[in-house]
Coordinates of C-alpha atoms in Angstrom, one line a residue:
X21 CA -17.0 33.0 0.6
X22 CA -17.8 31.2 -2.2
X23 CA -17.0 27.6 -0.4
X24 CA -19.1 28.8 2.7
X25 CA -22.1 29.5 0.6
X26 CA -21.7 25.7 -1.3
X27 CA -21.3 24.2 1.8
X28 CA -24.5 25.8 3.5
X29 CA -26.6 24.9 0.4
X30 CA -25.2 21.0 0.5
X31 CA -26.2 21.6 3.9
X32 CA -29.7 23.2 3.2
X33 CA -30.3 20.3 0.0
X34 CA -29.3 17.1 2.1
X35 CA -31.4 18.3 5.4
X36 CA -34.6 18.7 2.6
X37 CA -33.9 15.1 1.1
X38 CA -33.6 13.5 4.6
X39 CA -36.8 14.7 5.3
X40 CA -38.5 14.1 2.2
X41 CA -37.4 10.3 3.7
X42 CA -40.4 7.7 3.7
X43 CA -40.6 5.4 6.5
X44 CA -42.7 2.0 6.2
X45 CA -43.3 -0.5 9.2
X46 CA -40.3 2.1 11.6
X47 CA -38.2 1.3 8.4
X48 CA -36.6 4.5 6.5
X49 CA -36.3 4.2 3.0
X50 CA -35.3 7.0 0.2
X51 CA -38.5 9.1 -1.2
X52 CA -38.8 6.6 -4.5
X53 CA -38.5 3.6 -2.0
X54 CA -35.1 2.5 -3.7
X55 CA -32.7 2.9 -1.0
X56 CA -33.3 0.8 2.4
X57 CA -31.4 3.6 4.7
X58 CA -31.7 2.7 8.4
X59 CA -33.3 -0.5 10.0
X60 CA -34.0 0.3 13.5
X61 CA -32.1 -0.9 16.4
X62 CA -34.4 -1.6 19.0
X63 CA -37.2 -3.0 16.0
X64 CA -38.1 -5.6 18.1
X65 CA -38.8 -8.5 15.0
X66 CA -37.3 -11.9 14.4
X67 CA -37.4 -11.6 10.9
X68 CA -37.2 -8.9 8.6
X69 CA -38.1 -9.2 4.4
X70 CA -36.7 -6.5 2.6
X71 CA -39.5 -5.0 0.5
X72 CA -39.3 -6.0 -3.7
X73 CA -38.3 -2.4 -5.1
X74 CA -35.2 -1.9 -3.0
X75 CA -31.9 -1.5 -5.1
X76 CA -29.6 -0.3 -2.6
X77 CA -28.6 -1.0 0.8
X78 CA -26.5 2.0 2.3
X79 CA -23.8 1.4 4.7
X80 CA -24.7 0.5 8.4
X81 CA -28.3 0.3 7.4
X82 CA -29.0 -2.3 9.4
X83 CA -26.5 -2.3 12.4
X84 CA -26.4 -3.9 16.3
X85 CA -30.0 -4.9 16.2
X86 CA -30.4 -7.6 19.3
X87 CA -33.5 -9.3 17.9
X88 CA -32.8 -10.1 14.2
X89 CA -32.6 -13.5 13.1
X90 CA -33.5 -13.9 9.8
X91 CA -33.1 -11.1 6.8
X92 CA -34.6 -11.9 3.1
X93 CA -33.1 -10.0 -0.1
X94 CA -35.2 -8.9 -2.9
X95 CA -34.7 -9.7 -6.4
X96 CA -34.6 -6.5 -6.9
X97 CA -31.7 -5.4 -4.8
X98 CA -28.6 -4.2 -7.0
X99 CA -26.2 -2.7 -4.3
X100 CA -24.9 -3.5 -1.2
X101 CA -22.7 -0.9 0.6
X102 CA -19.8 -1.9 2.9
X103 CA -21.1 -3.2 6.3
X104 CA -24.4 -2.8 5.0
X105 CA -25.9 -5.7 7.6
X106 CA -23.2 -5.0 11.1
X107 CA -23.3 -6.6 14.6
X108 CA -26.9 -8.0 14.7
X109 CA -26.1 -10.4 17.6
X110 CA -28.7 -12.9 17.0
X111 CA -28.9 -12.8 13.4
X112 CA -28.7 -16.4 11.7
X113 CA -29.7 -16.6 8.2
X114 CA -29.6 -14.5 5.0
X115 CA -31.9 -15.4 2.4
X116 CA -30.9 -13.9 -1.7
X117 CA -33.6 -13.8 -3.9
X118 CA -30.3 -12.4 -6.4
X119 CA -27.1 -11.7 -5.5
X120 CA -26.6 -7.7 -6.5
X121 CA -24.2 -6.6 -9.1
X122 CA -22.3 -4.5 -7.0
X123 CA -21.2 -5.4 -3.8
X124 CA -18.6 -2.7 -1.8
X125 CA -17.4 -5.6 0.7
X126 CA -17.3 -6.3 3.2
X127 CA -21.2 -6.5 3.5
X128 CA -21.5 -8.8 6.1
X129 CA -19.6 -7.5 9.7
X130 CA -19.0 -8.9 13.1
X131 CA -23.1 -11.2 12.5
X132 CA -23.3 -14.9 14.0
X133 CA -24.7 -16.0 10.9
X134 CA -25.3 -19.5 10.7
X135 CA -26.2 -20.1 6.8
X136 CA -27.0 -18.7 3.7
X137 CA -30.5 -19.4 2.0
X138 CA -31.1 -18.5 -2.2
X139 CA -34.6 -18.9 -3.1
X140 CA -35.8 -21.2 -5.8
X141 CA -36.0 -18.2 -8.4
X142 CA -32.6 -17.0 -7.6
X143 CA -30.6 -17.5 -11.1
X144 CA -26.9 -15.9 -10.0
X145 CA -26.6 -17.3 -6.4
X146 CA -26.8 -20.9 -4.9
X147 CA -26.6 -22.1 -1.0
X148 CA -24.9 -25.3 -0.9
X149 CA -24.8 -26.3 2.7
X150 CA -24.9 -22.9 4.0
X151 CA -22.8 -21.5 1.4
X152 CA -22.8 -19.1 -0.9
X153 CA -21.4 -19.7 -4.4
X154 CA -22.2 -18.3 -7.8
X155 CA -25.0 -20.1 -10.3
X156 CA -22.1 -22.1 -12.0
X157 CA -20.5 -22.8 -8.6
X158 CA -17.1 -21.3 -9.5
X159 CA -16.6 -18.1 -7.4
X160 CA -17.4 -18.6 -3.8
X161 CA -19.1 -15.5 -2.1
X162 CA -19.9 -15.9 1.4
X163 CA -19.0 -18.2 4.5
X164 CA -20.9 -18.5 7.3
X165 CA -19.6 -17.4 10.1
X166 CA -21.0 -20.1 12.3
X167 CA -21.1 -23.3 10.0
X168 CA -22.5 -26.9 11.4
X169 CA -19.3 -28.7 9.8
X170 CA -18.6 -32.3 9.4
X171 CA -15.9 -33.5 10.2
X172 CA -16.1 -30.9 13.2
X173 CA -14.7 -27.2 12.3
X174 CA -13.3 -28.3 9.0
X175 CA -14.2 -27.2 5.2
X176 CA -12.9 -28.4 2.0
X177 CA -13.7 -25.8 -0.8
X178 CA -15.7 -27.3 -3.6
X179 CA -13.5 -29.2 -7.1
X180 CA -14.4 -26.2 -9.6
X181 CA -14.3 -23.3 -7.3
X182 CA -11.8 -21.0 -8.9
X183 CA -12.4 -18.0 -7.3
X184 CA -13.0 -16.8 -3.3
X185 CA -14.1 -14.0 -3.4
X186 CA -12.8 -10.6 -0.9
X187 CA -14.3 -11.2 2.4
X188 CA -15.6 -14.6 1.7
X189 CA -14.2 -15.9 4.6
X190 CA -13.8 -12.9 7.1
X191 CA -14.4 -14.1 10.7
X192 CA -15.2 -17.5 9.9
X193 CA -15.4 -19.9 12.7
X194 CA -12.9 -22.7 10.9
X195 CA -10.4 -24.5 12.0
X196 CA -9.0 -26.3 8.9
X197 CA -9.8 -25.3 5.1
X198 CA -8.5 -27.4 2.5
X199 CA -8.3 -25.5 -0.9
X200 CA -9.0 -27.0 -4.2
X201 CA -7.1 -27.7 -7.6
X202 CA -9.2 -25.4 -9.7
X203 CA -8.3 -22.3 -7.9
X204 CA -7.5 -19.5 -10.1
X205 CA -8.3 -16.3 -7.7
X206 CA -8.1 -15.1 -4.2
X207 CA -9.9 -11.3 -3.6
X208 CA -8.7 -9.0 -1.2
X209 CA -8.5 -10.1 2.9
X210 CA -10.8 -13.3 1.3
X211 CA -9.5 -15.2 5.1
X212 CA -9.0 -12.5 7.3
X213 CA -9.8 -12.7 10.9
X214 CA -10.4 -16.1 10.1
X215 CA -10.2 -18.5 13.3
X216 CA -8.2 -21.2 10.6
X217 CA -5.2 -22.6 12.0
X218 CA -4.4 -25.3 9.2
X219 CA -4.4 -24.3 5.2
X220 CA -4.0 -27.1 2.8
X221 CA -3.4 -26.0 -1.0
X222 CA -3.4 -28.2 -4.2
X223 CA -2.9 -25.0 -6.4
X224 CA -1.2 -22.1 -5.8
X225 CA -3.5 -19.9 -8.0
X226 CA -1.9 -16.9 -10.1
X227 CA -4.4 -13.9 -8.6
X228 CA -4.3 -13.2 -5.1
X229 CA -5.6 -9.7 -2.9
X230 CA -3.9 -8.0 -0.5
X231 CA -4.1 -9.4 3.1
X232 CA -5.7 -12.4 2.5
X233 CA -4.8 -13.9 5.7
X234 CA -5.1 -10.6 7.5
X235 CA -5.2 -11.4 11.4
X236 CA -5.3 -15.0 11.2
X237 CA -3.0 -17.2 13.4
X238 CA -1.5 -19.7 11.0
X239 CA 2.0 -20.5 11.6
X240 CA 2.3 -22.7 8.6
X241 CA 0.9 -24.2 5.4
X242 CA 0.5 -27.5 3.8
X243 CA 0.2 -28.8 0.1
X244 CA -1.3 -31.6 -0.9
X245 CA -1.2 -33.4 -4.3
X246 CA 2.1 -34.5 -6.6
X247 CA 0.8 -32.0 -8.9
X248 CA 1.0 -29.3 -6.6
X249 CA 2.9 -26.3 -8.1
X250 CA 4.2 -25.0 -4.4
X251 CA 6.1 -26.4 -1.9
X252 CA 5.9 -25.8 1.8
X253 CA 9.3 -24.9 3.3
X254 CA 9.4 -24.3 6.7
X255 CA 5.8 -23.5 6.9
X256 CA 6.0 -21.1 3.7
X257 CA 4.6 -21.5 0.0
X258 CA 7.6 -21.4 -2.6
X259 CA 7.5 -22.3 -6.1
X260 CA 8.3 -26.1 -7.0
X261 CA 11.6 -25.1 -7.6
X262 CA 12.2 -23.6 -4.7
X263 CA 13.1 -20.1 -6.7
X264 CA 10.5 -17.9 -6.0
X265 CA 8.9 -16.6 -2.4
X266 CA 5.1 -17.0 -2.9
X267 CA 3.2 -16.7 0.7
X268 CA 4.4 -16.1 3.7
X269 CA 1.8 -17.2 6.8
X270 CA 0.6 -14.5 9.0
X271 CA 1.4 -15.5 12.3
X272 CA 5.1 -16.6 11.0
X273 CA 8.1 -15.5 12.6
X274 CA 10.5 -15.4 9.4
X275 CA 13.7 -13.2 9.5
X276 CA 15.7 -15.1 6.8
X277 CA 14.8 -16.3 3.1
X278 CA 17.0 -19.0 1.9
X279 CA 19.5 -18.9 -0.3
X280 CA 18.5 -20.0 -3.9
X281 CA 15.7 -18.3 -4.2
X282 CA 16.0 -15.7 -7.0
X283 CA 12.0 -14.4 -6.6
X284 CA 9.8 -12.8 -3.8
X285 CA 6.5 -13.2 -5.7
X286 CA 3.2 -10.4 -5.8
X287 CA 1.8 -9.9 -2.2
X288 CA 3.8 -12.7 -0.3
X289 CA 3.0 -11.7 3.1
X290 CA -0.6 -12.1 2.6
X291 CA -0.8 -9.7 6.2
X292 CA 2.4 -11.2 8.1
X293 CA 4.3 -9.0 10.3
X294 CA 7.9 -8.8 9.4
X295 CA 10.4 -6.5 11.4
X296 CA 13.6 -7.8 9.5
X297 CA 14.3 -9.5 6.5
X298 CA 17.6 -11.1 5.1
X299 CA 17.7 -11.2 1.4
X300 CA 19.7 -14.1 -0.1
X301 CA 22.9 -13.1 -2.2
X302 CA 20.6 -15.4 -4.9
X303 CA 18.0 -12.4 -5.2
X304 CA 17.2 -11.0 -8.3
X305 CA 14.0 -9.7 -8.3
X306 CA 10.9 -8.6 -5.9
X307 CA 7.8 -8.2 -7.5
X308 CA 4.8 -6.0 -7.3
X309 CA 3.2 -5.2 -4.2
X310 CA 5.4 -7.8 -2.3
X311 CA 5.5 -6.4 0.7
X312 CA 2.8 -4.0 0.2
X313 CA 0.5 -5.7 3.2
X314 CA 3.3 -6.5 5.5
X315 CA 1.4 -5.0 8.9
X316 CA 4.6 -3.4 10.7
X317 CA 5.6 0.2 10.0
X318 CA 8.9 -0.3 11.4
X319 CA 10.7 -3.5 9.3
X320 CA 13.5 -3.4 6.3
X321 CA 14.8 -5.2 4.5
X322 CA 19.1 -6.7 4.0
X323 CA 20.2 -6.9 0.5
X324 CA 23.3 -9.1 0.6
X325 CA 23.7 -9.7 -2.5
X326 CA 23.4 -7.4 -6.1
X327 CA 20.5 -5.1 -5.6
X328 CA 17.5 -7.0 -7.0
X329 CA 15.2 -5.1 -9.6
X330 CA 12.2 -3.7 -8.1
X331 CA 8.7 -3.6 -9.2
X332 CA 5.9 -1.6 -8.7
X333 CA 4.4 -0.3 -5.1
X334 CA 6.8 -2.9 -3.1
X335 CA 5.9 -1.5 -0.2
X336 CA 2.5 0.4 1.3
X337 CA 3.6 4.1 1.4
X338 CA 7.4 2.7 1.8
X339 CA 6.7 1.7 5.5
X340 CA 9.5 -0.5 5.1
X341 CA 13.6 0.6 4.2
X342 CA 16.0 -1.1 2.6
X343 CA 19.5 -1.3 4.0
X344 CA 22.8 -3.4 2.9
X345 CA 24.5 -5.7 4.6
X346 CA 28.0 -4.6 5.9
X347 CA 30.1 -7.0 3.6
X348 CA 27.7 -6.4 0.6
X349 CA 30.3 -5.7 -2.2
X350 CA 28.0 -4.7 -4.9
X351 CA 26.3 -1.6 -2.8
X352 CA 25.9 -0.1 0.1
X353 CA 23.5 2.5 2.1
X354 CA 24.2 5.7 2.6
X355 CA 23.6 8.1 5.7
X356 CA 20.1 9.3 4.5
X357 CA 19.2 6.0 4.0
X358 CA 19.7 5.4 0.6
X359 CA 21.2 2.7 -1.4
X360 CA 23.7 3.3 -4.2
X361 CA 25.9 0.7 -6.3
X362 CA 29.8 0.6 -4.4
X363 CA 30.8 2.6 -6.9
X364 CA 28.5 5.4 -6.1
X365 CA 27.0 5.8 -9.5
X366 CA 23.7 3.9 -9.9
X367 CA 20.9 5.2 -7.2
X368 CA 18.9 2.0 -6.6
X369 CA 16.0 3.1 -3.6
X370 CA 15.2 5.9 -1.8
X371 CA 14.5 6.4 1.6
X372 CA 10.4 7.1 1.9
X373 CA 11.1 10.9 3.7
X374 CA 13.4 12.4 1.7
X375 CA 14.6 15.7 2.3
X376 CA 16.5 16.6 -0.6
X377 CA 18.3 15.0 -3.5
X378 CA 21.2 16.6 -4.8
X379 CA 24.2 14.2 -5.1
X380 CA 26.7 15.1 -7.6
X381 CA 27.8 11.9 -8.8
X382 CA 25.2 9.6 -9.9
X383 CA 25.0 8.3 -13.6
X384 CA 22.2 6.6 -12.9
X385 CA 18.6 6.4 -11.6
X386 CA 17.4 2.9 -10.9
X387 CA 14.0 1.9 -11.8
X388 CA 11.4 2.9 -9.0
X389 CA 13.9 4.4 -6.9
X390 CA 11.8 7.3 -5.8
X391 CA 8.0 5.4 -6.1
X392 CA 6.2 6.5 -2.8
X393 CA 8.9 8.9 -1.6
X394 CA 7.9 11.9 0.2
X395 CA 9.7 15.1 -1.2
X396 CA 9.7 17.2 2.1
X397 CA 10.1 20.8 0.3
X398 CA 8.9 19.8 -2.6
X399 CA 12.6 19.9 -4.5
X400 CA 13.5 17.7 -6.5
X401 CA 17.2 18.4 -7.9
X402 CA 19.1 16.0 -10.5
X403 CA 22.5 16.6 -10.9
X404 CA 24.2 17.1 -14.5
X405 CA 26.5 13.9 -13.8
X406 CA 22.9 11.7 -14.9
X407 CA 22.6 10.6 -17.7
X408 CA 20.3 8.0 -17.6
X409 CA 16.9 7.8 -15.6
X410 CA 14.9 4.2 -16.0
X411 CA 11.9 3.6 -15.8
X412 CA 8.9 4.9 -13.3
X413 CA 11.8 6.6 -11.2
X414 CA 9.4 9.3 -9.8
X415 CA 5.9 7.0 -9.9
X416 CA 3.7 8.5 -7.0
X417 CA 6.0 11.0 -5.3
X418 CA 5.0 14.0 -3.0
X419 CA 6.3 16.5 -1.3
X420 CA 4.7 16.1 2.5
X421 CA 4.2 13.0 4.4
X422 CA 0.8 11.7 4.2
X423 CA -2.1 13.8 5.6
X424 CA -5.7 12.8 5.6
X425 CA -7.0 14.8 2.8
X426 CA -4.4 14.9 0.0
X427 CA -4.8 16.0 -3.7
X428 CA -4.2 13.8 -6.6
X429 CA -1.3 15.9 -8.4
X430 CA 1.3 18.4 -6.9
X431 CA 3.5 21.0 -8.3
X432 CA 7.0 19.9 -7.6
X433 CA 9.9 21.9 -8.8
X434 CA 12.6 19.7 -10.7
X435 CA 16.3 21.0 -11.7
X436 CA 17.9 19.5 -14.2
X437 CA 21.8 20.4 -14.5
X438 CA 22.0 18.3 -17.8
X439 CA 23.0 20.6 -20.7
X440 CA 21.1 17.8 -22.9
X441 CA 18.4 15.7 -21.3
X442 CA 19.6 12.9 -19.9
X443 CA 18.3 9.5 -21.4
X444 CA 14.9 7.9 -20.4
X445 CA 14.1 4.3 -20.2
X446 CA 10.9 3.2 -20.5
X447 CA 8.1 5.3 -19.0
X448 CA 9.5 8.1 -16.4
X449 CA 7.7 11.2 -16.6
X450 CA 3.7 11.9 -18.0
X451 CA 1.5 14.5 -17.9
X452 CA -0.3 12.8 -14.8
X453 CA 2.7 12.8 -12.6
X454 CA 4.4 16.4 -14.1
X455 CA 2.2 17.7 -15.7
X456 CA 1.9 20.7 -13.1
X457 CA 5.8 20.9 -12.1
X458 CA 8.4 22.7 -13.0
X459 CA 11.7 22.3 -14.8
X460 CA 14.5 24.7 -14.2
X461 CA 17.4 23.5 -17.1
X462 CA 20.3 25.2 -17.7
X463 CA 20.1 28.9 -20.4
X464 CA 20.1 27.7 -23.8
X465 CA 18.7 23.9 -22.7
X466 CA 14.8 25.2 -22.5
X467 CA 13.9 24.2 -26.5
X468 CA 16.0 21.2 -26.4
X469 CA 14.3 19.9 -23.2
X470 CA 11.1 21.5 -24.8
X471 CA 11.4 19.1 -27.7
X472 CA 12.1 15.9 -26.3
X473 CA 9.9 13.5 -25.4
X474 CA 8.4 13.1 -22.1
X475 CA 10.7 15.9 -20.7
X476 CA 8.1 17.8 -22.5
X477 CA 5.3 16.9 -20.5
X478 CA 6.5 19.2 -17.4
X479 CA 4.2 21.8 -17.3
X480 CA 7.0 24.6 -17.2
X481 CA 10.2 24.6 -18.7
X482 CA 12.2 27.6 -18.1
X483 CA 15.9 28.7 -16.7
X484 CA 16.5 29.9 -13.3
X485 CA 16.1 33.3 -12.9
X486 CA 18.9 35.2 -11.1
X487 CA 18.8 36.5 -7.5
X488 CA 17.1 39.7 -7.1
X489 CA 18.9 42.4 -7.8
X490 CA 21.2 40.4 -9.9
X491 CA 20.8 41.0 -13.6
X492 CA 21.9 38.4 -16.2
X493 CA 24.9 39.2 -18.0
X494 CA 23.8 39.8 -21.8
X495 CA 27.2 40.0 -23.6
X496 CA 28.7 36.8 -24.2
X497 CA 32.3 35.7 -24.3
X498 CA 32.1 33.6 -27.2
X499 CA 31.7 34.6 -30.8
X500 CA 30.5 32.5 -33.5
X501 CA 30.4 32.8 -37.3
X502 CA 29.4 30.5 -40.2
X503 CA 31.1 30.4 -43.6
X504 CA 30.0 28.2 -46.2
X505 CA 30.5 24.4 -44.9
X506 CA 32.1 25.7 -41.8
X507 CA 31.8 27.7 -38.4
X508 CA 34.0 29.6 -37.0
X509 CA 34.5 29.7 -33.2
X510 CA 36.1 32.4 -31.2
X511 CA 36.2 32.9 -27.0
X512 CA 38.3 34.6 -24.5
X513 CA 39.6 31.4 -23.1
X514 CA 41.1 28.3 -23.9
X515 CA 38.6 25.8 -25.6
X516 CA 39.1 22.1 -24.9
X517 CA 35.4 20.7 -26.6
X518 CA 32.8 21.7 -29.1
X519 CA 29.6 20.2 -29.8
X520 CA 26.7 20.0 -31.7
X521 CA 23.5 18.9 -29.8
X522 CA 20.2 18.7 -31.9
X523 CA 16.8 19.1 -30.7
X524 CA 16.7 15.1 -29.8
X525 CA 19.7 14.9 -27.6
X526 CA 22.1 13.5 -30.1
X527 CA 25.8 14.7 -30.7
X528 CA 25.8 15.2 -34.4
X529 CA 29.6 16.9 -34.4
X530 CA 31.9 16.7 -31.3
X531 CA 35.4 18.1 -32.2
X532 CA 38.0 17.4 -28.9
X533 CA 41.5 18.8 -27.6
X534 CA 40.5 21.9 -29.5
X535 CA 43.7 23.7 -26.9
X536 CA 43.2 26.8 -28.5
X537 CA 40.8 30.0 -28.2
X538 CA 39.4 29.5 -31.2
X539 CA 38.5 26.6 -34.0
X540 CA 37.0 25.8 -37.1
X541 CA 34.5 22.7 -37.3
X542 CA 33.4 21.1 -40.6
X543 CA 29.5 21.5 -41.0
X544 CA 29.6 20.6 -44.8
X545 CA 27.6 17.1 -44.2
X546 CA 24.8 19.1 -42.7
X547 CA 22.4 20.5 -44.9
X548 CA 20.8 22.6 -41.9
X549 CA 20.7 22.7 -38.2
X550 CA 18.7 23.6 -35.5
X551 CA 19.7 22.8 -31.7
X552 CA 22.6 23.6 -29.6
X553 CA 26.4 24.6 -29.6
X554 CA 27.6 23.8 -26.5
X555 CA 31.6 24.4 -25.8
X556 CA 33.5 23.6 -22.6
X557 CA 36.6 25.4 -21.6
X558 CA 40.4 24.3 -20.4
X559 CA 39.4 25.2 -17.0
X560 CA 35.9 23.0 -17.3
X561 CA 33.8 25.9 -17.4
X562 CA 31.3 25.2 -20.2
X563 CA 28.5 27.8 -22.2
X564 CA 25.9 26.8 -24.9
X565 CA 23.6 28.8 -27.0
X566 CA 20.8 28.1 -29.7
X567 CA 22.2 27.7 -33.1
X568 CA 20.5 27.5 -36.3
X569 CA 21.4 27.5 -40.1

């Protein structure tokens, strides 16, 4: 009721605002005249100046207008929405008066402009021929769409650019770009839909966006310049010495990276379309986001080699699986999809829909294993054969595949078999990923788990409760008493181990081949305790319990 009631009075408040709407010369502006909201379509002018006092253009404000051909900026304008200025068929030139300090690209969509204009009292925005760069000329904001080039269809990007900004380039009617020395920076889809067919770098610069040649038909690259830091092989950017994967062109048919190369670089395939891939045996590492804009939902991956280390958000929502080849002798992929060393002890990747983990032998949980994975009930079960979990295991996991409205934390339910908390390296679990799961542990385990860091950031620690109807067994089979430097252990069955856990995981007293139903162990070197006994029986039964003196 209560969400009914809040959406009838956004309901009720935006219908009053619209109307409160001014409109000057068909125009419709915000009440205060700061917001430029909708340009009319069938507004019959060639040329259109934005009134001084707007600070915002909304999205779609001005959209397929037929008669447009000019549009002027004011100087006070200090927001553009995305596709603020859409499909104006004849529009030609944009005039800045100041280029705004926020910009939600792409502003400029599907417009046959011709040039960009700055006025003579613009201070943060210069034309030069047509386009747009920043005061100091080093960021490049807008290409034209249509540009009158000479030599025909061909632009080389100014010495001291060193940044192209996202979008800059976005439908631009260019055949052949040259890109300069300077180049430090390459925004988001900055060449998309590009009509480019020939790219010529000096520079490989060290910041690039995803989808930077998004849609674009180049088959290959070039490099220019002995002091070029890529090389072109095969039509692809690699490193000088040939050991790292840097971009990989869009409309490139490339199944096969060669071997020597021990890299694939941040966001190499800058919006290719890879089905299959065939890792070199040489492979050691693939880097952030490397194949985070590959454009096919269907492709993997062939490690032939040692499974490389990963990094963060390889993939976009895991769209792509990784599989071993047959021979691989270091590991191999399992029938869920997932790939473990030979041995079966180290869990290197997940499969993106995962139904359930809860493999009994695994020692080890490889470093973003499960990142992206989708959890389809939510349970997530580690078995008490880990004992070692590295770092951002579980980064960004849920428990449905995607939907279009989803929250930004879930409450997964984790079981942990591991009497003591299995070791974690680096950064694995944080309030913002567990903060509202659960942990089931094993009776006795909740303080110990409770006390160690990052385990204690789970929201719930607790033991499984017993099946309805089912009532836990209160009398235990083992007895313990402490007398002076020593305790004294008694059970009803053979004991083979006894330990000592303390609140950080550590064995502080392990006493083996005990063979006997009952033991003494020296405690003299302690001068108190507080954590866990933990014993395990002939027949590998085990029991622990709090202990403190």
């Amino acid at each position: 009721m209560n969400r009914i009631l809040q959406f009838l009075i956004f309901i009720f408040w935006s219908t009053l605002l619209y109307s409160q709407n001014i409109v000057v010369d068909g125009v419709t502006f915000s009440t205060d005249g700061r917001t430029l909201i909708k340009y009319p379509k069938d507004k019959t002018d060639e040329e259109y100046v934005v009134p001084e006092g707007t600070e915002i253009i909304m999205s779609y404000a001005i959209d397929m207008n037929e008669h447009l051909r000019k549009i002027t900026l004011p100087s006070s304008l200090m927001k553009m929405n995305s596709q603020a200025i859409k499909s104006c068929s004849c529009l030609e030139i944009v005039v800045f008066n100041t280029y705004p300090q926020q910009i939600v690209s792409p502003i400029f969509v599907n417009n046959p402009i011709k040039e960009f204009q700055t006025s003579e009292t613009c201070l943060n925005c210069i034309a030069i021929d047509g386009v747009l760069f920043s005061s100091d000329k080093k960021v490049l904001l807008h290409f034209p769409t249509y540009n009158s080039l000479e030599p025909k269809n061909k632009y080389i990007v100014p010495e001291s650019t060193e940044i192209i900004s996202e979008y800059a380039f976005e439908g631009a009617h260019v055949n052949e770009l040259i890109l300069p020395s300077t180049l430090k920076e390459i925004g988001d889809y900055a060449f998309s839909w590009c009509q480019a067919i020939s790219v010529t770098w000096k520079q490989f610069p060290a910041n690039r966006g995803l989808g930077i040649f998004a849609g674009t038909k180049i088959s290959s690259f070039n490099v220019m310049g002995d002091d070029c830091n890529c090389v072109s092989i095969d039509g692809a950017l690699y490193s000088k010495d040939n050991k790292c994967l840097l971009l990989v062109p869009a409309c490139k048919t490339y199944d096969r990276i060669p071997e020597g190369v021990r890299e694939i670089g941040t966001k190499v395939m800058g919006g290719a379309n890879i089905e299959k891939m065939i890792l070199p045996t040489t492979l050691t590492h693939i880097n952030d986001s490397a194949f985070y804009d590959n454009i096919s939902y269907n492709s993997f991956l062939v490690v032939t080699g040692q499974f490389p280390i990963l990094g963060k958000h390889i993939f976009y929502d895991k769209s792509i699986s990784i599989i071993t080849d047959n021979d691989n002798p270091y590991c191999h992929t399992s029938e869920d999809g997932s790939v473990y060393s030979n041995d079966g002890k180290v869990l290197h990747f997940a499969p993106r829909d995962f139904q359930h983990y809860s493999y009994c032998c695994d020692e080890i949980i490889d470093r973003y294993a499960f990142q992206d994975t989708y959890f389809r009930y939510g349970d997530i079960y580690i078995p008490n054969s880990v004992r070692l979990i590295r770092e951002h295991a579980f980064d960004d996991i849920k428990p449905a595949l995607p939907t279009r409205s989803e929250p930004s934390y879930y409450n997964f339910k984790f079981t942990c078999d591991a009497l003591t908390p299995p070791k974690l390296e680096g950064e694995v679990f944080t309030e913002n990923n567990v903060g509202n799961s659960t942990l089931l542990v094993p009776k006795g385990s909740e303080e110990l788990y409770k006390a160690t860091p990052q385990w204690n950031t789970f929201g719930t620690i607790e033991t499984p409760r017993p099946p309805q109807g089912i009532s836990e067994n209160s009398v235990s089979s083992l007895k313990v008493n402490r007398v002076d430097g020593a305790i004294y252990i008694e059970a009803l069955k053979p004991l083979e181990t006894v330990r000592l856990i303390d609140l950080n995981g550590n064995v502080v007293h392990e006493k083996n081949q005990v063979n006997s139903c009952h033991t003494i162990c020296d405690i003299s070197f302690l001068d108190g305790f507080f954590g866990l006994l933990q014993v395990i029986y002939e027949d590998g039964s085990n029991y622990t319990i709090k202990l403190n003196f």
